[in-house]
């Protein structure tokens, strides 16, 4: 199941990809891998029969199975892409990281809690350290959207000077239905500001070249979408609890500020804007319009406003066209293709992950802080959220150097087994 657009393989082995979870994003990954010449989908695993049928139709040459552990053990699989529901990532990664599979790309968010993220980090440190040559990559497609990638080039080149402000707006339609309606509940997704917005927290940190959030204030709620809906979960009727709009303000440790404006009922399209303001200019990118605009303000009189036409005179616009084949292979303006291309190239050439496990943890933690801020109506210091890692589990039971969560992951005994059993039952037919 591979196609004819993308990088050339030369004499390199074609990478065998296993997809775990063949829902909307799993299918999008399959469609884009088919456009790469140096990779092919060899196996797909999903617990839902209809999803398996869709996978078989999309990639008829691939072996499709129900049990992802069968996929992990198969010698044809060189790398995996994890596309299961957010709350299931931890269970897949507990099995995948110590397995024979060489490289892993896990869709965003890394996990739904910082505790689980840290557990994954400990497992990666134990089994996928630099000496192993294995790659653990967190899927953050928005970095690879052509207009945003172009914005990053301008910012990295210092074209707007010292960075002070990042503002991101997404106005769009409500969440789509997923198998088993798992995405209607914050316990499964991490909450909207984790599930959806980890992309934006990651972008803010990438734009600010790795700066870390210090404090977060958010206001928001579930005001329009899913009101009056009920779903049966484990025999109990439940109402959705996912936020559909929010404003979030963030202070970063380098002095810069970030702001998110999210509305999930504003438009019949998925419209994103990223604005970056520095000491010498402003740049903003729009998707799906694929437009990048740069403005360089000029010194102005303290008594007279700038003359008409000055803004236009010092503003440039550029478009970032996306090949039609990529537009037809997903919903992210080609970003999934470019991300997979970079991942597979790193696999073949011994490169490093572009989006690291630290990036994944920070994005989840920022979302958790924003959700907490809305719930408790207060400013949340990031150290509060990160402290959750050290306040749960057998914090002092691990061996020296293993860390609190490593001890929890490796020696949690019956508690971990019970959690795995419960999760397996709960998420049956939800991949």
Coordinates of C-alpha atoms in Angstrom, one line a residue:
X1 CA 0.0 0.0 0.0
X2 CA 2.3 2.7 -1.3
X3 CA 2.3 5.4 -3.9
X4 CA 4.3 7.6 -6.2
X5 CA 4.7 11.0 -4.7
X6 CA 7.5 11.9 -2.3
X7 CA 11.1 11.3 -1.7
X8 CA 13.1 8.8 -3.7
X9 CA 14.2 5.6 -2.0
X10 CA 17.5 5.0 -3.8
X11 CA 19.0 1.8 -2.4
X12 CA 17.3 2.2 1.0
X13 CA 14.9 -0.3 2.3
X14 CA 11.2 0.8 2.1
X15 CA 10.0 1.4 5.7
X16 CA 7.2 -0.9 6.8
X17 CA 4.6 1.0 8.8
X18 CA 2.1 -0.4 11.2
X19 CA -1.0 1.8 12.0
X20 CA -2.6 1.2 15.4
X21 CA -6.1 2.7 15.2
X22 CA -7.9 3.2 11.9
X23 CA -10.3 6.0 12.7
X24 CA -10.2 9.4 11.0
X25 CA -6.6 10.1 11.7
X26 CA -5.5 6.6 11.1
X27 CA -7.0 6.7 7.6
X28 CA -5.4 10.1 7.0
X29 CA -2.0 8.6 7.8
X30 CA -2.6 5.7 5.5
X31 CA -3.6 8.0 2.7
X32 CA -0.5 10.1 3.1
X33 CA 1.9 7.1 3.5
X34 CA 0.6 5.9 0.1
X35 CA 2.1 9.1 -1.4
X36 CA 5.6 8.3 0.0
X37 CA 7.9 6.2 -2.1
X38 CA 10.1 5.2 0.9
X39 CA 7.3 3.8 3.1
X40 CA 4.3 1.5 2.9
X41 CA 1.6 0.4 5.3
X42 CA 2.1 -3.3 6.0
X43 CA -0.3 -3.8 9.0
X44 CA -3.2 -2.1 10.6
X45 CA -4.8 -2.9 14.0
X46 CA -8.2 -1.8 15.3
X47 CA -10.7 -3.4 17.7
X48 CA -13.7 -2.0 15.8
X49 CA -14.8 -4.2 12.9
X50 CA -16.1 -1.3 10.7
X51 CA -12.8 0.5 11.2
X52 CA -10.9 -2.6 10.1
X53 CA -13.0 -2.8 7.0
X54 CA -12.3 0.8 6.1
X55 CA -8.6 0.1 6.6
X56 CA -8.7 -2.9 4.4
X57 CA -10.4 -0.9 1.7
X58 CA -7.8 1.9 2.0
X59 CA -4.8 -0.4 2.0
X60 CA -5.8 -3.7 0.5
X61 CA -2.2 -5.0 0.5
X62 CA -1.8 -4.5 4.3
X63 CA -2.7 -7.2 6.9
X64 CA -5.5 -6.0 9.1
X65 CA -5.8 -7.4 12.6
X66 CA -7.8 -6.8 15.8
X67 CA -5.0 -7.1 18.3
X68 CA -2.3 -4.5 18.2
X69 CA 0.1 -6.7 20.1
X70 CA 0.0 -9.0 17.0
X71 CA 1.1 -6.0 15.0
X72 CA 3.9 -5.2 17.4
X73 CA 5.3 -8.7 17.1
X74 CA 5.3 -8.9 13.3
X75 CA 8.7 -8.7 11.7
X76 CA 7.4 -6.7 8.7
X77 CA 6.6 -3.7 10.9
X78 CA 9.6 -1.3 11.3
X79 CA 7.7 1.7 12.7
X80 CA 4.3 2.3 14.2
X81 CA 1.9 5.2 14.1
X82 CA -0.4 5.3 17.1
X83 CA -3.8 6.8 16.3
X84 CA -6.0 5.3 19.0
X85 CA -8.3 7.4 21.2
X86 CA -6.3 9.8 23.5
X87 CA -6.9 7.9 26.7
X88 CA -5.7 4.7 25.0
X89 CA -2.3 6.0 24.1
X90 CA -0.8 5.1 27.5
X91 CA -1.9 1.5 27.2
X92 CA -0.5 1.1 23.7
X93 CA 2.8 2.8 24.5
X94 CA 3.3 0.6 27.6
X95 CA 3.5 -2.3 25.2
X96 CA 5.0 -0.7 22.2
X97 CA 8.0 1.1 23.8
X98 CA 9.7 -2.1 25.1
X99 CA 8.7 -4.1 22.0
X100 CA 10.8 -5.0 19.0
X101 CA 9.4 -2.1 16.9
X102 CA 12.2 0.3 16.2
X103 CA 10.5 3.7 15.9
X104 CA 7.2 5.2 17.1
X105 CA 5.1 8.2 16.1
X106 CA 2.2 8.8 18.5
X107 CA -0.5 11.2 17.5
X108 CA -1.2 14.2 19.7
X109 CA -1.9 14.5 22.6
X110 CA 0.9 12.3 23.9
X111 CA -1.4 11.2 26.8
X112 CA -4.4 12.8 28.6
X113 CA -2.6 13.4 31.9
X114 CA 0.9 14.7 32.9
X115 CA 1.3 11.6 35.0
X116 CA 0.9 9.3 32.1
X117 CA 3.1 11.5 29.9
X118 CA 5.9 11.2 32.5
X119 CA 5.4 7.5 32.7
X120 CA 6.0 7.3 28.9
X121 CA 9.0 9.5 29.3
X122 CA 10.5 7.1 31.8
X123 CA 9.8 4.2 29.5
X124 CA 11.4 6.0 26.5
X125 CA 14.5 6.8 28.7
X126 CA 14.8 3.1 29.6
X127 CA 14.2 1.5 26.2
X128 CA 14.7 4.2 23.5
X129 CA 17.7 6.2 24.8
X130 CA 20.1 7.9 22.3
X131 CA 22.4 4.9 22.2
X132 CA 19.6 2.7 20.8
X133 CA 19.1 4.8 17.6
X134 CA 15.3 4.5 18.1
X135 CA 13.0 7.5 17.5
X136 CA 10.1 8.5 19.6
X137 CA 8.1 11.3 17.8
X138 CA 5.0 13.1 18.9
X139 CA 2.6 13.9 16.1
X140 CA 2.1 17.7 15.9
X141 CA 0.9 18.3 12.3
X142 CA 0.3 22.0 12.7
X143 CA 4.0 22.7 12.6
X144 CA 4.0 21.3 9.1
X145 CA 1.1 23.3 7.6
X146 CA 2.8 25.2 4.7
X147 CA 1.8 28.7 5.9
X148 CA 2.8 28.0 9.5
X149 CA 6.1 26.4 8.3
X150 CA 6.8 29.5 6.3
X151 CA 6.0 31.7 9.3
X152 CA 8.5 29.7 11.4
X153 CA 11.2 30.2 8.8
X154 CA 10.7 34.0 9.0
X155 CA 10.7 34.0 12.8
X156 CA 13.7 31.7 13.0
X157 CA 15.6 34.1 10.7
X158 CA 15.0 36.9 13.2
X159 CA 12.9 38.9 10.7
X160 CA 10.6 40.3 13.3
X161 CA 13.2 40.9 16.0
X162 CA 12.9 39.8 19.6
X163 CA 9.6 38.0 20.1
X164 CA 7.1 39.4 22.5
X165 CA 3.6 38.2 21.6
X166 CA 2.0 35.1 20.0
X167 CA -1.7 35.0 19.3
X168 CA -3.5 32.0 17.8
X169 CA -7.2 31.9 16.8
X170 CA -9.1 28.9 15.7
X171 CA -12.8 29.3 14.8
X172 CA -14.4 26.2 13.4
X173 CA -17.2 23.6 13.5
X174 CA -17.9 21.3 16.4
X175 CA -16.0 18.0 17.1
X176 CA -16.9 15.3 14.7
X177 CA -18.5 12.0 15.9
X178 CA -15.9 9.3 16.7
X179 CA -16.3 5.5 17.2
X180 CA -18.1 4.9 20.5
X181 CA -18.5 8.7 21.0
X182 CA -15.3 8.7 23.0
X183 CA -14.5 12.3 22.2
X184 CA -17.5 13.6 24.0
X185 CA -16.0 13.2 27.4
X186 CA -13.0 15.0 29.0
X187 CA -11.9 11.8 30.8
X188 CA -11.2 10.3 27.4
X189 CA -9.8 13.3 25.6
X190 CA -8.0 15.2 28.4
X191 CA -10.5 18.0 27.8
X192 CA -10.7 20.2 24.7
X193 CA -7.7 22.4 25.8
X194 CA -5.6 19.2 25.8
X195 CA -7.2 17.3 22.9
X196 CA -7.6 20.1 20.4
X197 CA -5.3 22.8 21.7
X198 CA -2.1 20.8 22.4
X199 CA -1.3 21.8 18.8
X200 CA -1.4 25.4 19.7
X201 CA 0.6 25.1 22.9
X202 CA 3.2 23.3 20.9
X203 CA 3.2 26.0 18.2
X204 CA 3.6 28.7 20.8
X205 CA 6.6 27.0 22.3
X206 CA 8.1 26.2 18.8
X207 CA 7.7 29.8 17.7
X208 CA 9.3 31.0 21.0
X209 CA 12.1 28.5 20.4
X210 CA 11.4 26.2 23.3
X211 CA 10.3 28.7 25.9
X212 CA 8.3 27.1 28.7
X213 CA 5.0 28.3 30.1
X214 CA 5.1 29.8 33.6
X215 CA 1.4 30.5 34.4
X216 CA -1.9 30.2 32.6
X217 CA -5.2 31.9 32.9
X218 CA -8.3 30.7 31.0
X219 CA -11.9 31.4 30.8
X220 CA -14.3 29.3 28.8
X221 CA -17.2 26.8 28.9
X222 CA -19.5 24.4 27.0
X223 CA -22.1 27.0 25.9
X224 CA -23.5 25.8 22.5
X225 CA -22.3 22.4 21.3
X226 CA -23.6 19.0 22.6
X227 CA -26.2 20.6 25.0
X228 CA -28.9 18.1 25.7
X229 CA -26.9 15.2 24.2
X230 CA -26.7 12.0 26.2
X231 CA -24.6 8.8 25.6
X232 CA -24.5 5.5 27.2
X233 CA -21.2 4.6 28.7
X234 CA -20.7 1.3 30.5
X235 CA -24.5 1.1 30.9
X236 CA -24.8 4.6 32.4
X237 CA -26.2 7.6 30.5
X238 CA -23.8 10.5 30.5
X239 CA -23.8 14.1 29.2
X240 CA -20.8 15.5 27.3
X241 CA -18.5 17.8 29.3
X242 CA -16.1 19.2 26.7
X243 CA -15.5 22.9 26.4
X244 CA -16.5 24.5 23.1
X245 CA -15.0 28.0 23.5
X246 CA -12.2 29.7 25.5
X247 CA -9.8 32.5 25.8
X248 CA -6.4 31.5 27.3
X249 CA -3.5 33.8 28.3
X250 CA 0.0 32.4 29.0
X251 CA 3.2 33.9 30.4
X252 CA 6.4 32.3 29.2
X253 CA 9.7 32.1 31.0
X254 CA 11.5 34.3 28.4
X255 CA 9.1 37.2 29.0
X256 CA 6.9 36.6 26.0
X257 CA 3.1 36.2 26.2
X258 CA 0.7 33.9 24.4
X259 CA -3.0 34.1 23.8
X260 CA -5.5 31.6 22.3
X261 CA -9.0 32.4 21.0
X262 CA -10.9 29.1 20.4
X263 CA -14.5 28.8 19.3
X264 CA -15.9 25.4 18.2
X265 CA -19.2 26.8 16.8
X266 CA -18.2 30.0 15.0
X267 CA -17.7 28.9 11.3
X268 CA -18.5 26.2 8.8
X269 CA -14.8 25.7 8.2
X270 CA -11.7 25.1 10.2
X271 CA -10.0 28.5 10.2
X272 CA -6.7 29.1 12.0
X273 CA -4.7 32.3 12.3
X274 CA -1.2 32.6 13.9
X275 CA 0.1 36.1 14.8
X276 CA 3.6 36.7 16.0
X277 CA 4.8 40.2 17.1
X278 CA 8.4 41.1 17.7
X279 CA 10.4 44.2 18.3
X280 CA 10.8 45.0 14.6
X281 CA 7.7 43.5 12.9
X282 CA 4.6 41.4 12.9
X283 CA 3.9 38.2 10.9
X284 CA 0.8 36.2 10.6
X285 CA -0.3 33.0 8.8
X286 CA -3.7 31.8 7.9
X287 CA -5.0 28.3 7.1
X288 CA -6.6 27.0 5.0
X289 CA -6.1 30.2 3.1
X290 CA -2.3 29.4 3.0
X291 CA -1.4 33.1 3.2
X292 CA 1.6 34.6 5.1
X293 CA 1.7 38.4 5.8
X294 CA 4.7 40.3 7.1
X295 CA 4.5 44.0 8.3
X296 CA 7.4 46.1 9.3
X297 CA 6.2 49.2 11.2
X298 CA 8.2 52.4 10.7
X299 CA 9.1 55.1 13.2
X300 CA 6.1 57.4 13.7
X301 CA 5.7 60.9 14.9
X302 CA 4.5 61.1 18.5
X303 CA 1.9 63.6 17.6
X304 CA 0.6 62.5 14.1
X305 CA -0.7 59.0 13.2
X306 CA 1.1 57.2 10.3
X307 CA -0.1 58.5 6.9
X308 CA -2.5 56.5 4.8
X309 CA -0.7 53.9 2.7
X310 CA 2.2 53.4 5.0
X311 CA 1.0 50.0 6.3
X312 CA 0.5 48.7 2.7
X313 CA 3.9 50.1 1.7
X314 CA 5.7 48.1 4.4
X315 CA 3.6 44.9 4.2
X316 CA 4.3 41.9 2.1
X317 CA 2.1 38.9 1.3
X318 CA 3.0 35.5 0.1
X319 CA 1.0 32.3 -0.6
X320 CA 2.0 28.8 0.2
X321 CA 0.4 26.5 -2.4
X322 CA -0.4 22.9 -1.5
X323 CA -0.3 20.2 -4.1
X324 CA -3.8 18.9 -4.9
X325 CA -2.8 15.3 -4.1
X326 CA -2.0 16.4 -0.5
X327 CA -5.2 18.4 -0.1
X328 CA -7.1 15.2 -1.1
X329 CA -5.2 13.1 1.4
X330 CA -6.5 14.6 4.6
X331 CA -7.7 17.7 6.4
X332 CA -4.5 19.5 7.4
X333 CA -3.4 21.3 4.2
X334 CA -0.7 18.7 3.5
X335 CA 0.8 18.8 7.0
X336 CA 0.3 15.1 7.7
X337 CA 2.3 14.2 4.5
X338 CA 5.2 16.6 5.4
X339 CA 5.3 15.3 8.9
X340 CA 5.4 11.7 7.8
X341 CA 8.0 12.5 5.2
X342 CA 10.2 14.0 7.9
X343 CA 9.6 11.1 10.3
X344 CA 10.4 8.4 7.7
X345 CA 13.5 10.3 6.5
X346 CA 14.8 10.5 10.1
X347 CA 14.2 6.7 10.4
X348 CA 16.1 6.0 7.2
X349 CA 18.9 8.4 7.8
X350 CA 19.5 8.1 11.5
X351 CA 18.0 11.4 12.4
X352 CA 16.4 12.7 15.6
X353 CA 12.8 13.4 16.5
X354 CA 11.7 16.9 15.6
X355 CA 8.8 16.9 18.0
X356 CA 10.3 15.3 21.2
X357 CA 8.7 13.7 24.2
X358 CA 9.5 16.9 26.2
X359 CA 7.5 18.8 23.6
X360 CA 4.6 16.4 24.0
X361 CA 4.6 16.6 27.8
X362 CA 4.8 20.5 27.8
X363 CA 1.8 20.7 25.4
X364 CA -0.3 18.4 27.6
X365 CA 0.7 20.2 30.8
X366 CA -0.3 23.6 29.3
X367 CA -3.7 22.2 28.3
X368 CA -4.2 20.6 31.8
X369 CA -3.4 24.0 33.4
X370 CA -5.9 25.8 31.1
X371 CA -8.6 23.3 31.9
X372 CA -7.9 23.6 35.6
X373 CA -7.9 27.4 35.3
X374 CA -11.4 27.3 33.9
X375 CA -12.7 24.8 36.4
X376 CA -11.3 26.7 39.4
X377 CA -11.6 30.3 37.9
X378 CA -8.0 31.3 38.8
X379 CA -4.5 31.7 37.5
X380 CA -2.7 28.3 37.5
X381 CA 1.1 28.2 38.0
X382 CA 2.7 25.6 35.7
X383 CA 4.7 24.3 38.7
X384 CA 1.4 23.2 40.2
X385 CA 0.6 21.0 37.2
X386 CA 4.1 19.5 36.9
X387 CA 4.1 18.8 40.6
X388 CA 1.2 16.3 39.9
X389 CA 3.8 14.0 38.5
X390 CA 5.6 13.8 41.9
X391 CA 2.5 13.6 44.1
X392 CA 1.0 10.5 42.6
X393 CA 2.1 6.9 42.7
X394 CA 4.9 5.3 44.7
X395 CA 7.0 8.5 44.7
X396 CA 9.8 7.2 46.9
X397 CA 9.7 3.5 46.0
X398 CA 11.8 3.5 42.9
X399 CA 15.5 2.7 42.7
X400 CA 18.0 5.5 42.6
X401 CA 17.8 7.4 39.3
X402 CA 14.7 5.7 38.1
X403 CA 12.3 8.5 39.1
X404 CA 8.9 8.3 40.7
X405 CA 6.9 7.3 37.7
X406 CA 9.4 4.8 36.5
X407 CA 8.9 2.9 39.7
X408 CA 5.1 3.2 39.2
X409 CA 5.4 1.9 35.6
X410 CA 7.7 -1.0 36.3
X411 CA 6.5 -2.3 39.7
X412 CA 2.9 -1.2 40.1
X413 CA 1.7 -4.8 40.3
X414 CA -1.9 -5.5 40.7
X415 CA -2.9 -1.9 40.4
X416 CA -1.5 -1.5 36.9
X417 CA -2.9 -4.9 35.9
X418 CA -6.3 -3.9 37.1
X419 CA -6.1 -0.6 35.2
X420 CA -5.0 -2.4 32.0
X421 CA -7.9 -4.8 32.3
X422 CA -10.4 -2.0 32.9
X423 CA -9.0 0.0 30.0
X424 CA -9.1 -3.0 27.7
X425 CA -12.8 -3.5 28.4
X426 CA -13.7 0.2 28.4
X427 CA -12.0 1.0 25.1
X428 CA -13.1 -2.2 23.3
X429 CA -14.4 -1.1 19.8
X430 CA -13.3 2.5 20.4
X431 CA -10.1 2.5 18.4

